[in-house]
mmCIF file of C-alpha atoms and ligand atoms in Angstrom:
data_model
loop_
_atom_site.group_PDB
_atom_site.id
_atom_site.type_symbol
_atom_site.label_atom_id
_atom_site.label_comp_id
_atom_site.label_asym_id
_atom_site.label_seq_id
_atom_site.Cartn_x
_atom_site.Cartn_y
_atom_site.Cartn_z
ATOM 1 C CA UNK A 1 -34.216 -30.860 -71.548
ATOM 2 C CA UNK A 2 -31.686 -33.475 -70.980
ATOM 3 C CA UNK A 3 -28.642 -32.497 -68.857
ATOM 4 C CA UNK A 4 -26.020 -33.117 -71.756
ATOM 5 C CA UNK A 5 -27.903 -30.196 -73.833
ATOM 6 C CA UNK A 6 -28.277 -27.576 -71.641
ATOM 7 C CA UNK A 7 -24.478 -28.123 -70.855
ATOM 8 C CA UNK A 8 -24.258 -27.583 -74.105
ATOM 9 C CA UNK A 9 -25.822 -24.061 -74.406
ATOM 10 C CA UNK A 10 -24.521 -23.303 -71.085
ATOM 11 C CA UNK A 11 -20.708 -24.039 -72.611
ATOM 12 C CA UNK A 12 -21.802 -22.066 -76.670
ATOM 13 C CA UNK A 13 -23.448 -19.217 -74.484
ATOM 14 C CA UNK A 14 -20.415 -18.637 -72.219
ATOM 15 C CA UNK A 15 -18.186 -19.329 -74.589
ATOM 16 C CA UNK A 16 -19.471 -16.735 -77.107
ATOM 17 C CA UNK A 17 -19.567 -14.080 -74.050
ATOM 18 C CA UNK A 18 -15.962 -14.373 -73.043
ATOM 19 C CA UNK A 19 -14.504 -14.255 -76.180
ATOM 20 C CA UNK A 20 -16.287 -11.176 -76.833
ATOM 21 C CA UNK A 21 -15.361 -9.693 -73.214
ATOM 22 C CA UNK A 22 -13.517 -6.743 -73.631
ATOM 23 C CA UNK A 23 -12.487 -6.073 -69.875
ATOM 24 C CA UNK A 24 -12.107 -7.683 -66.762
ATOM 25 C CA UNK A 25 -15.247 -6.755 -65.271
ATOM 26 C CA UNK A 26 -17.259 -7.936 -68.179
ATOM 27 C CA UNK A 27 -15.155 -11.164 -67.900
ATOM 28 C CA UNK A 28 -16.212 -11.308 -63.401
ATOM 29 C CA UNK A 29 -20.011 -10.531 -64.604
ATOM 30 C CA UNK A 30 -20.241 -13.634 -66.991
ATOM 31 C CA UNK A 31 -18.397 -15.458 -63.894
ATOM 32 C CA UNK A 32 -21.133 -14.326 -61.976
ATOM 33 C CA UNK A 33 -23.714 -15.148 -64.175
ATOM 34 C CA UNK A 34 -22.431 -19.066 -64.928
ATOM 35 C CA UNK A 35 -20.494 -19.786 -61.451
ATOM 36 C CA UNK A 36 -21.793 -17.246 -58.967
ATOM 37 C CA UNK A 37 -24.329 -18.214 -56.110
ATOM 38 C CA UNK A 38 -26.953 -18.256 -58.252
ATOM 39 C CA UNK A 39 -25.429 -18.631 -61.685
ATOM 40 C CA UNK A 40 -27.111 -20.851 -64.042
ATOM 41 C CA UNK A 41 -24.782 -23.602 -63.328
ATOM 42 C CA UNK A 42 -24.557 -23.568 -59.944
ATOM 43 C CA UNK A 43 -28.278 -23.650 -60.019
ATOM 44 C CA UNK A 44 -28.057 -26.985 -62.327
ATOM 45 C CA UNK A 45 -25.983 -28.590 -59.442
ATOM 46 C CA UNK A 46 -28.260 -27.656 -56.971
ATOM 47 C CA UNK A 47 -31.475 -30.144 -58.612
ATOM 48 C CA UNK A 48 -28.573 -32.814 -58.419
ATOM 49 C CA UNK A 49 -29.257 -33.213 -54.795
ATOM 50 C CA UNK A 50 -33.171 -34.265 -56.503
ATOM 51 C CA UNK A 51 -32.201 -36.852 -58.946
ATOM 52 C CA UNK A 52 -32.093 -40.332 -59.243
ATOM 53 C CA UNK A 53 -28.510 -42.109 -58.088
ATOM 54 C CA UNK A 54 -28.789 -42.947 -62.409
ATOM 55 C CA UNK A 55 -29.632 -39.637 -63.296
ATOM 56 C CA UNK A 56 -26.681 -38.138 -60.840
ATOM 57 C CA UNK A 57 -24.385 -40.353 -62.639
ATOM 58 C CA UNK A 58 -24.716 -38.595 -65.791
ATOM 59 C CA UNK A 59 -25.932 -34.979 -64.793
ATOM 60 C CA UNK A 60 -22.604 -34.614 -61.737
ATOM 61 C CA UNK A 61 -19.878 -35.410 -63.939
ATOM 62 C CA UNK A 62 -21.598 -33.408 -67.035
ATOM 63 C CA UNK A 63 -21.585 -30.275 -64.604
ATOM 64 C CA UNK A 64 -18.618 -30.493 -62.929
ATOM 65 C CA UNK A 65 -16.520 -30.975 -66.192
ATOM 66 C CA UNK A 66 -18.759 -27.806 -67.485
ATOM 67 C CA UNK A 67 -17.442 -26.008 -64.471
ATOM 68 C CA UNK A 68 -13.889 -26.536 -64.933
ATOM 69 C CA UNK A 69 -13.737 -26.277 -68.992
ATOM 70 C CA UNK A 70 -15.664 -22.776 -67.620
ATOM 71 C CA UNK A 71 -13.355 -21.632 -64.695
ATOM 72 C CA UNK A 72 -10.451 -22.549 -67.473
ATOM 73 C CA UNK A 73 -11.769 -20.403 -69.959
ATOM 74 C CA UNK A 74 -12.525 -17.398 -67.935
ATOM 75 C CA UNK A 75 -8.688 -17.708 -66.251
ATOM 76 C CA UNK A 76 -7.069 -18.491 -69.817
ATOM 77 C CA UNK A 77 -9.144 -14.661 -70.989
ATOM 78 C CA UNK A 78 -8.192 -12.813 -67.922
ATOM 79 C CA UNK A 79 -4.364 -13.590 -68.858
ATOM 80 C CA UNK A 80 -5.052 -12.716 -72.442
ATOM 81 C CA UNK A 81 -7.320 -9.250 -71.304
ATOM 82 C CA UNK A 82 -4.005 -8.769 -68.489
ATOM 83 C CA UNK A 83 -1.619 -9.291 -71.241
ATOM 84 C CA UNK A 84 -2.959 -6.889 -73.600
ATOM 85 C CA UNK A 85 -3.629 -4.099 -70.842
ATOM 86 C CA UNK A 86 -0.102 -4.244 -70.329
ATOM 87 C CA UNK A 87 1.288 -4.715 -73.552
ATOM 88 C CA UNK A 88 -1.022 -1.058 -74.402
ATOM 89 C CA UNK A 89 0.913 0.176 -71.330
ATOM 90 C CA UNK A 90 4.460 -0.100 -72.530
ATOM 91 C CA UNK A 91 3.772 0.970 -75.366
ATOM 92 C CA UNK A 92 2.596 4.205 -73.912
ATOM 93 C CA UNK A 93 5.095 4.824 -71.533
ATOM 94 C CA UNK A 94 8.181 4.011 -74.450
ATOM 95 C CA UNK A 95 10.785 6.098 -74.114
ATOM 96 C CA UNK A 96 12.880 6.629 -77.227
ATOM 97 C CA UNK A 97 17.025 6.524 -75.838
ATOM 98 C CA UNK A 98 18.215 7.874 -79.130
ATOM 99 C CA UNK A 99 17.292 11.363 -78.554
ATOM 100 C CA UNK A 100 19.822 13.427 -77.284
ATOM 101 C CA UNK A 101 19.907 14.143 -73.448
ATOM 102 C CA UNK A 102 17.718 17.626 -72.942
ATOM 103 C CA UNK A 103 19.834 18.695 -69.942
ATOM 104 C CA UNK A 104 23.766 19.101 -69.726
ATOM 105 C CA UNK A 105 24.811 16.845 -67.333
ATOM 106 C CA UNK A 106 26.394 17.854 -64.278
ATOM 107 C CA UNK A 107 28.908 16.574 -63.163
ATOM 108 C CA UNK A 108 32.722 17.265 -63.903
ATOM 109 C CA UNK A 109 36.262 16.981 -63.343
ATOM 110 C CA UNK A 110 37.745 18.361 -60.474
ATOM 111 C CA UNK A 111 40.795 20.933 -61.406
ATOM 112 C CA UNK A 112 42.740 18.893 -58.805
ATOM 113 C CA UNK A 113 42.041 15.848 -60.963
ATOM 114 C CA UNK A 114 42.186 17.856 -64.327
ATOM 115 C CA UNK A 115 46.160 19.127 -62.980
ATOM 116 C CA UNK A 116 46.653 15.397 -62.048
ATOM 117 C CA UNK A 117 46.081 14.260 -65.611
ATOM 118 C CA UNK A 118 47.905 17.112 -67.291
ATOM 119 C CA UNK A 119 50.940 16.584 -65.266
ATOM 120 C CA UNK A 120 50.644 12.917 -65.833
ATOM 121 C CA UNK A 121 50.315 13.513 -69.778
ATOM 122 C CA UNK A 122 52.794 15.783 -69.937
ATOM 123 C CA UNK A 123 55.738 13.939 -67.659
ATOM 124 C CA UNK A 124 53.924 10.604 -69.395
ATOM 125 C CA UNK A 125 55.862 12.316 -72.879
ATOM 126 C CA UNK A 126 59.044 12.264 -70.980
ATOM 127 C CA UNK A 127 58.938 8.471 -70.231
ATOM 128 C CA UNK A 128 57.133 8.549 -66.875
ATOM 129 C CA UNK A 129 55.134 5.684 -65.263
ATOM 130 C CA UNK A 130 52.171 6.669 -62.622
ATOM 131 C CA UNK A 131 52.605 5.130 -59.267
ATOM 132 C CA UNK A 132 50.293 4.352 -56.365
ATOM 133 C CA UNK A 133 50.611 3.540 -52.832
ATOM 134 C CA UNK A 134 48.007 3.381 -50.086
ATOM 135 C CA UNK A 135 46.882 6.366 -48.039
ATOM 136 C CA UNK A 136 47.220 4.613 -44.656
ATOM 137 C CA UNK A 137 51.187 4.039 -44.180
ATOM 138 C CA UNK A 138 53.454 2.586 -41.720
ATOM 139 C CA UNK A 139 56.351 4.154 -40.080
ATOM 140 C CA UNK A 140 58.759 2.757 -42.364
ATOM 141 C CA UNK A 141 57.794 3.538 -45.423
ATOM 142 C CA UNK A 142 56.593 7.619 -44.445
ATOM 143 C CA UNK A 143 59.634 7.822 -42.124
ATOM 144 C CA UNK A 144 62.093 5.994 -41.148
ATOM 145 C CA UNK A 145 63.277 4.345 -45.119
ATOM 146 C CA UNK A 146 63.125 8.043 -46.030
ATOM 147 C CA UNK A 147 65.935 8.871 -43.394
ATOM 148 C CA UNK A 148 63.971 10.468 -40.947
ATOM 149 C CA UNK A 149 65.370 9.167 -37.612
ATOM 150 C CA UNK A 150 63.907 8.434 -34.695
ATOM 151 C CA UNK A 151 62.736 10.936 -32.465
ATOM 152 C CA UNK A 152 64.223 13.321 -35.255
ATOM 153 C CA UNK A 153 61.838 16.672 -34.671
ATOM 154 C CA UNK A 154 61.287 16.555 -38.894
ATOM 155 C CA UNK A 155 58.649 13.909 -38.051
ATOM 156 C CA UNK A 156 56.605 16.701 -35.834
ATOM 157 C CA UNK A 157 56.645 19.037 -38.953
ATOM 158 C CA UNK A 158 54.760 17.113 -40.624
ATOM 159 C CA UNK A 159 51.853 17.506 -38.004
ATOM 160 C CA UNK A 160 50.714 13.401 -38.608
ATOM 161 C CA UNK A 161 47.621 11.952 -37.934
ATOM 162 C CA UNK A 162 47.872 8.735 -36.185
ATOM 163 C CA UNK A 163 45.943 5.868 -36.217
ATOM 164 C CA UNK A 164 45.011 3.946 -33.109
ATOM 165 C CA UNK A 165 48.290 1.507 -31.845
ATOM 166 C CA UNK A 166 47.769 -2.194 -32.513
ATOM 167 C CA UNK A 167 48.627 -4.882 -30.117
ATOM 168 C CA UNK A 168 52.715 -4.250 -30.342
ATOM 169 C CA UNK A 169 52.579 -0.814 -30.165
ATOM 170 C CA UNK A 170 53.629 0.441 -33.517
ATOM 171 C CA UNK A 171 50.887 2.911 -35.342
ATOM 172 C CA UNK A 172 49.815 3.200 -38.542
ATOM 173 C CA UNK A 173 48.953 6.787 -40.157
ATOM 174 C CA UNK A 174 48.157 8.428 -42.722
ATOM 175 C CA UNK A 175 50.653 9.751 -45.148
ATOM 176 C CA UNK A 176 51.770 12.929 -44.422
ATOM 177 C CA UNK A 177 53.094 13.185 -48.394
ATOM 178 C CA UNK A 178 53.750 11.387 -51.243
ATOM 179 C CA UNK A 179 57.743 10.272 -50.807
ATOM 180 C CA UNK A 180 56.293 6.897 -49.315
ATOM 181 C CA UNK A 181 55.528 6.001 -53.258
ATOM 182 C CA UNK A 182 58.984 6.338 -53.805
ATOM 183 C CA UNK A 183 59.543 4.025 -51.227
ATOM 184 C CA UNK A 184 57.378 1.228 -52.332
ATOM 185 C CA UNK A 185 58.393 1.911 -56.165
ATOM 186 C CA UNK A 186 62.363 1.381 -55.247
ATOM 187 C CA UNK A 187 61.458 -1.713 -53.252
ATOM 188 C CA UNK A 188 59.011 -3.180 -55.820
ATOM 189 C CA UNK A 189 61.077 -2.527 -59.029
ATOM 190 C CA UNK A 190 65.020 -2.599 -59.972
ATOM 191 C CA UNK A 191 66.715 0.652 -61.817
ATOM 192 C CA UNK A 192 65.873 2.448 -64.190
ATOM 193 C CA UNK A 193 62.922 4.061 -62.480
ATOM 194 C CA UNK A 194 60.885 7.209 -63.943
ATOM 195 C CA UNK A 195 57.519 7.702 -62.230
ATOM 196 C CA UNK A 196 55.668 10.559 -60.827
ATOM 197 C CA UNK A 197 53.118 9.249 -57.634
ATOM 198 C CA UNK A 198 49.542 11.509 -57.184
ATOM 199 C CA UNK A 199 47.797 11.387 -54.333
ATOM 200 C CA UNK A 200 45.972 12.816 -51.384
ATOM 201 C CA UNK A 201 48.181 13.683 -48.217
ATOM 202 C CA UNK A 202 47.094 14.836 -44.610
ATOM 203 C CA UNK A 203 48.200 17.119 -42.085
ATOM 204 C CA UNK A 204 46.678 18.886 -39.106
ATOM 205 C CA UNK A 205 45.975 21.844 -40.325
ATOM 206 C CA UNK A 206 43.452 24.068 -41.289
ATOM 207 C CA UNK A 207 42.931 27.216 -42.583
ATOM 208 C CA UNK A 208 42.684 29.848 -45.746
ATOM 209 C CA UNK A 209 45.523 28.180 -47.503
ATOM 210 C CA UNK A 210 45.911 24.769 -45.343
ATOM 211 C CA UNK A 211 43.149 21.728 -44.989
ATOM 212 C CA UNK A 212 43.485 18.533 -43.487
ATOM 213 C CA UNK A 213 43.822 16.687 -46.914
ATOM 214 C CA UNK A 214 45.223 17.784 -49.827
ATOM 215 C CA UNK A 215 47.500 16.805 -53.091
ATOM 216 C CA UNK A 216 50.518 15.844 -54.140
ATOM 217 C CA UNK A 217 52.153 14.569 -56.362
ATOM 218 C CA UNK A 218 55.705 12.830 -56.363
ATOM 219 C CA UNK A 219 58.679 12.683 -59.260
ATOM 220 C CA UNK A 220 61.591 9.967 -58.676
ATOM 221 C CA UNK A 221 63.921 9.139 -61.124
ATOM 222 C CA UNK A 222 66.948 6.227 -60.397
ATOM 223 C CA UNK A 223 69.426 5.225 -62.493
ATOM 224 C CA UNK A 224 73.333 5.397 -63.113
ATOM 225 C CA UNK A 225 74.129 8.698 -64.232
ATOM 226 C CA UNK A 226 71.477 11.010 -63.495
ATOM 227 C CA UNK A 227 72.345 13.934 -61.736
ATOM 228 C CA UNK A 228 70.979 17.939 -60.272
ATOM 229 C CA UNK A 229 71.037 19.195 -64.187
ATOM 230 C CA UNK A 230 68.721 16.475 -65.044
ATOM 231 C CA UNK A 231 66.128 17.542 -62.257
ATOM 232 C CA UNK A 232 66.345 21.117 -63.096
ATOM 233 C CA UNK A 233 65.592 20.796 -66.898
ATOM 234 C CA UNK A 234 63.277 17.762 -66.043
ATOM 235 C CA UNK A 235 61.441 20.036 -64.013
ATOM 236 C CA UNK A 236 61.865 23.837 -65.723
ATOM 237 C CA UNK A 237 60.322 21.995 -69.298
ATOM 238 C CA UNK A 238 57.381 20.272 -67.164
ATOM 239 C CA UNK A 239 56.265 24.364 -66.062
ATOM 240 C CA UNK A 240 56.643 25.552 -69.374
ATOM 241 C CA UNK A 241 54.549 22.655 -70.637
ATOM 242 C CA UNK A 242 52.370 23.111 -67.734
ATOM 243 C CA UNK A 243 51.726 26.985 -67.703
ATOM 244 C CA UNK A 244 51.530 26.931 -71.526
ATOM 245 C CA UNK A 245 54.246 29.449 -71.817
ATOM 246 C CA UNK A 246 57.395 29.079 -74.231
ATOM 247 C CA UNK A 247 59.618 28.818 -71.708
ATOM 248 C CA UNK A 248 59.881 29.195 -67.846
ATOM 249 C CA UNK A 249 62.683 30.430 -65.987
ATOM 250 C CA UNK A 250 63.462 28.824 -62.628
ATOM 251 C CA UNK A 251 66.146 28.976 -59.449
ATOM 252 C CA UNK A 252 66.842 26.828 -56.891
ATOM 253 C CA UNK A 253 67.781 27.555 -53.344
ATOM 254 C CA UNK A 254 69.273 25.542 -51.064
ATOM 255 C CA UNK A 255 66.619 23.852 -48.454
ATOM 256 C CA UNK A 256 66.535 20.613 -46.376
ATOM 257 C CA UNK A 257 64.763 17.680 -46.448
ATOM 258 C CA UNK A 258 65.982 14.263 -44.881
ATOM 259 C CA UNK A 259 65.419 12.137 -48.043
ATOM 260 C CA UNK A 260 67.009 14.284 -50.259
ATOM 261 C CA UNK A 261 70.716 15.551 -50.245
ATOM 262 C CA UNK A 262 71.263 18.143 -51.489
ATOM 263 C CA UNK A 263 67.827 19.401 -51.279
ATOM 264 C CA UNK A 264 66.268 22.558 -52.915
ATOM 265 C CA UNK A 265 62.972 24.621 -53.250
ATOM 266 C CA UNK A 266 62.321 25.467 -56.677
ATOM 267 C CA UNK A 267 61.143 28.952 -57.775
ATOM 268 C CA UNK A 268 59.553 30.111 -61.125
ATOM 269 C CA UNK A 269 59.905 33.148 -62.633
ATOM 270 C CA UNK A 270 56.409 35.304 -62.150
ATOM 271 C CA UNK A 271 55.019 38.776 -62.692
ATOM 272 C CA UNK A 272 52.471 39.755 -59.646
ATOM 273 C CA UNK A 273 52.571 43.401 -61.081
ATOM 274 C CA UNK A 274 48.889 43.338 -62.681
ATOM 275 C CA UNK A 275 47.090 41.446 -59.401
ATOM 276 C CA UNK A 276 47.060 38.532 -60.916
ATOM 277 C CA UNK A 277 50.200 35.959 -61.600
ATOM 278 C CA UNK A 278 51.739 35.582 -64.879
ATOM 279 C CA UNK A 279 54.245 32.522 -65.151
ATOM 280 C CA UNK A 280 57.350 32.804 -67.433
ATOM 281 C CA UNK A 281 57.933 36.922 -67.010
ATOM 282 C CA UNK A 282 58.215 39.415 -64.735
ATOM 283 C CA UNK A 283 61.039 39.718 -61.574
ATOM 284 C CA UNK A 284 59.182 37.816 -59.148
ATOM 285 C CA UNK A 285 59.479 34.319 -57.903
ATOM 286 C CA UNK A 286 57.410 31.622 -56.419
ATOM 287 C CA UNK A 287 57.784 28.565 -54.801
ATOM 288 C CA UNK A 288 56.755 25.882 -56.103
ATOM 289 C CA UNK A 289 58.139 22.512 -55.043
ATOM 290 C CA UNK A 290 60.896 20.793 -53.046
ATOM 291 C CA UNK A 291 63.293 18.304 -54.452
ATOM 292 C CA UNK A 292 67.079 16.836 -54.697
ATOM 293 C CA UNK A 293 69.193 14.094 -55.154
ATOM 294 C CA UNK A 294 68.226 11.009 -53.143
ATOM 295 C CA UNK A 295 69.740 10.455 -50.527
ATOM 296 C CA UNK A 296 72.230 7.418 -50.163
ATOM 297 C CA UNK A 297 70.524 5.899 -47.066
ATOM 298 C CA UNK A 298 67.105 6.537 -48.447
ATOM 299 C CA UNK A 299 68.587 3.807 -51.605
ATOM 300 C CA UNK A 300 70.452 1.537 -49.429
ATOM 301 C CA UNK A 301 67.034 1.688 -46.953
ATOM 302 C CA UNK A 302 65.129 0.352 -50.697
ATOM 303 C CA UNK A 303 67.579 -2.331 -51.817
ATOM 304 C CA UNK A 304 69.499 -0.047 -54.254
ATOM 305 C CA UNK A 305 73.223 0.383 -54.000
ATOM 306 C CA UNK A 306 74.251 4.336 -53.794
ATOM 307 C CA UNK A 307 77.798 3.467 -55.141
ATOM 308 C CA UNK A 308 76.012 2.622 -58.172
ATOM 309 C CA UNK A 309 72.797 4.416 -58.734
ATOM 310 C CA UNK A 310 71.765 8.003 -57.883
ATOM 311 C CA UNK A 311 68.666 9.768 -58.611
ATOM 312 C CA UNK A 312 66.298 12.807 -58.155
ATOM 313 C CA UNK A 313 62.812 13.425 -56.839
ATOM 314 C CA UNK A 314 61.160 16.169 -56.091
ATOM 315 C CA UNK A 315 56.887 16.664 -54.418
ATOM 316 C CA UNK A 316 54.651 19.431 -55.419
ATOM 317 C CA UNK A 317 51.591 20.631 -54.324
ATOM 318 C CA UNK A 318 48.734 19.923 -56.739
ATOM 319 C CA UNK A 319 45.917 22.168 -54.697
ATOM 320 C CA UNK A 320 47.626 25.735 -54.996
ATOM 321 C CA UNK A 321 49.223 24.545 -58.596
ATOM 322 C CA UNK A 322 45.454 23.931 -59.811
ATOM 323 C CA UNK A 323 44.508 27.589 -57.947
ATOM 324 C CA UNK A 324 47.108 29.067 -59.734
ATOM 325 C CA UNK A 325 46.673 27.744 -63.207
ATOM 326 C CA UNK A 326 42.778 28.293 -63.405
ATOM 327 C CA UNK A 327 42.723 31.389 -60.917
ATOM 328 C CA UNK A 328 40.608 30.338 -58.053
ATOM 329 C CA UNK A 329 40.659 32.735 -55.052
ATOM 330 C CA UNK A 330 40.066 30.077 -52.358
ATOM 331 C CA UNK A 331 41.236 26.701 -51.864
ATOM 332 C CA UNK A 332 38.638 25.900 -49.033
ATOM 333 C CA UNK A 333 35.819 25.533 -52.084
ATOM 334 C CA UNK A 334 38.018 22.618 -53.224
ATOM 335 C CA UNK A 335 35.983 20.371 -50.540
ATOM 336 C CA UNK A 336 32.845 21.632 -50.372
ATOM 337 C CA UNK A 337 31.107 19.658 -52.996
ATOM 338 C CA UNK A 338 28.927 22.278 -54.141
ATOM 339 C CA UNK A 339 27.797 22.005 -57.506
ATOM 340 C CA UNK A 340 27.814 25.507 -58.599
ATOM 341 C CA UNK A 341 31.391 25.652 -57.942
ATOM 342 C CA UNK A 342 32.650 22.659 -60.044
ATOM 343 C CA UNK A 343 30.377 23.652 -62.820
ATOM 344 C CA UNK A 344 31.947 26.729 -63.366
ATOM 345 C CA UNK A 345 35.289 25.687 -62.360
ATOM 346 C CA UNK A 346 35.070 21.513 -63.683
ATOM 347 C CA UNK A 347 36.361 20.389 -67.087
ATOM 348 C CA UNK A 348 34.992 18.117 -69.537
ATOM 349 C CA UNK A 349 35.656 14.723 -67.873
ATOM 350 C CA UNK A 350 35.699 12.994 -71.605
ATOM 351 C CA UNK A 351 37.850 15.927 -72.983
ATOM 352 C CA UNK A 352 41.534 14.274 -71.049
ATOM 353 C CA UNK A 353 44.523 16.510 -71.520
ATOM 354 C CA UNK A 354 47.494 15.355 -73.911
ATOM 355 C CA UNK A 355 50.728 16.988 -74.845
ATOM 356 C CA UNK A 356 49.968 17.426 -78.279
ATOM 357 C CA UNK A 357 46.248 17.870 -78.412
ATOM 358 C CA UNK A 358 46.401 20.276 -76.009
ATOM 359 C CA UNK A 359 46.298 20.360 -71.624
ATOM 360 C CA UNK A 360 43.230 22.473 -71.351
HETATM 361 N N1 LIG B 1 57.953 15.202 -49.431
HETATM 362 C C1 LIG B 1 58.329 16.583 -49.426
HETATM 363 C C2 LIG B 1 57.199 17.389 -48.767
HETATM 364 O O1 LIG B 1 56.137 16.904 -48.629
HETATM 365 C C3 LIG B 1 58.561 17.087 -50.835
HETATM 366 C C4 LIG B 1 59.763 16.471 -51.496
HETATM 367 C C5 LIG B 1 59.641 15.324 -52.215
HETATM 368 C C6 LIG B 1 61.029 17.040 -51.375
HETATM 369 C C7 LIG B 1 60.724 14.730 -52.851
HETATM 370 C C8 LIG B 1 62.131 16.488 -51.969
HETATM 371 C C9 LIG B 1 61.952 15.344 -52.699
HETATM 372 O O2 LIG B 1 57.408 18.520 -48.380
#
């Protein structure tokens, strides 16, 4: 039979076969059968070594082309037959993302966080910006611009954690409370000023009711005419708000801080008679911030002239506020990252408080 037939039958044949291959180990037999050791082509190339150099002319060419149109072939199946497999694979393995989610996720919001967003909504209704300021601090701004002076035994109270001294000596740490916002918000903007300042503060200490790190947040308001009747209804509306009572009653008594002048701790009016607290009755009081009327060298040490600008701030605690609000025994839980705890103590995190929608 002359060469350029049996290519021919060889190329039909083959070609029939892998069209009709249905996986890729029918596809490696027919590979085997056509290109293998002893396929039938490789077989045909062996009798070239036989022929006449006229012959060869014809017959090498003839086979070699067969072989490649065949090697093409085979490859050009496999990447339809890998195609397919995975194609059936996807499909298979499709997830629909339009169901609904069968488990409730986990995580929450922290009552810490959920207090810092009510406070925020609720002092945001009386015209209140949120501050920021960094959690490591210099001197100046935790200290000295808040009229703590040197060597002044108020800056041991605060039981600070300092950082390592740089090259000149001075030390960074971190804030031991939230007045350094104040700072940096009287320096970085002119009168009239309303913001409150959350954040995390630290102090060495640690136990039942103290840890290392814990929350604050900061009220500062600057401007002409402001004065102690301001902070008091300021603050006694915020706790009604707050404790979702119709009104709180509050007292002040006379305290000391070196940024403030005169400085007070503010009480609410509680009822421990039952075990538990109830805000807004009862002949009880607790304390539950510090405050006063800035003091003039804290506003001259910010770039704001006391002869013509006054104004109040006051700190709270936002750990024992949160305890208090949502009754949780123990504030060490707070940090323990356990996921039991903040799934029955978390909130919603897409359900955020408002004044009039409701805090919680
Ligand atoms: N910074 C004070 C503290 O941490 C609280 C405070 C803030 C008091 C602002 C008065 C005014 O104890």
């Amino acid at each position: 039979m002359a060469i350029e037939q049996q290519v021919a039958e060889i190329e039909a044949d083959a070609g029939k076969a892998i069209a009709s291959a249905s996986d890729e180990a029918a596809l490696e037999a027919i590979r085997v059968a056509e290109l293998g050791k002893k396929g039938r082509v490789s077989l045909l190339m062996r009798e070239l070594g036989g022929m006449s150099p006229e012959q060869r002319q014809i017959a090498g060419p003839a086979l070699n082309g067969l072989k490649d149109r065949l090697t093409a072939t085979l490859n050009a199946r496999k990447a339809d037959l890998e195609l397919a497999a995975l194609n059936k694979r996807l499909e298979s393995e499709r997830e629909d993302l339009t169901l609904p989610p069968r488990f409730e996720p986990v995580g929450a919001l922290h009552p810490v966080m959920q207090v810092f967003e009510e406070l925020a909504a609720i002092f945001a209704d009386m015209g209140f910006a949120v501050a920021e300021g960094p959690d490591i601090e210099d001197d100046f701004h935790n200290f000295t611009a808040l009229n703590f002076p040197a060597g002044h035994p108020a800056r041991e109270m605060h039981d600070t954690f300092f950082m390592k001294p740089a090259a000149d000596g001075t030390r960074k740490l971190l804030r031991t409370h939230t007045s350094p916002i104040q700072v940096r918000a009287m320096l970085s903007s002119k009168p009239p000023i309303r913001v409150i300042a959350p954040g995390r503060v630290y102090r060495k200490d640690w136990d039942a009711t103290h840890t290392p790190m814990f929350h604050q947040i900061e009220g500062l308001v600057v401007d002409e005419t402001v004065h102690m009747g301001h902070l008091k209804t300021c603050l006694t509306e915020a706790f009604s708000r707050f404790f979702e009572v119709p009104t709180t009653q509050s007292r002040f008594r006379p305290h000391f801080f070196p940024f403030t002048e005169p400085s007070a701790e503010m009480d609410i009016r509680c009822d421990r008679s039952g075990g538990e607290i109830k805000i807004g009755q009862g002949d009880d009081w607790l304390e539950i911030l510090g405050c006063g009327m800035i003091h003039p060298n804290v506003l001259k040490s910010c770039g704001i002239d006391p002869e013509k600008y006054q104004g109040f701030a006051f700190g709270l605690g936002v750990d024992r506020l949160a305890m208090l609000k949502y009754g949780m025994p123990d504030l060490r839980p707070y940090f323990e990252a356990d996921v039991e705890w903040i799934k029955h103590y978390g909130f919603k995190p897409w359900l955020l408080p408002t004044v009039t929608g409701g805090l919680s």
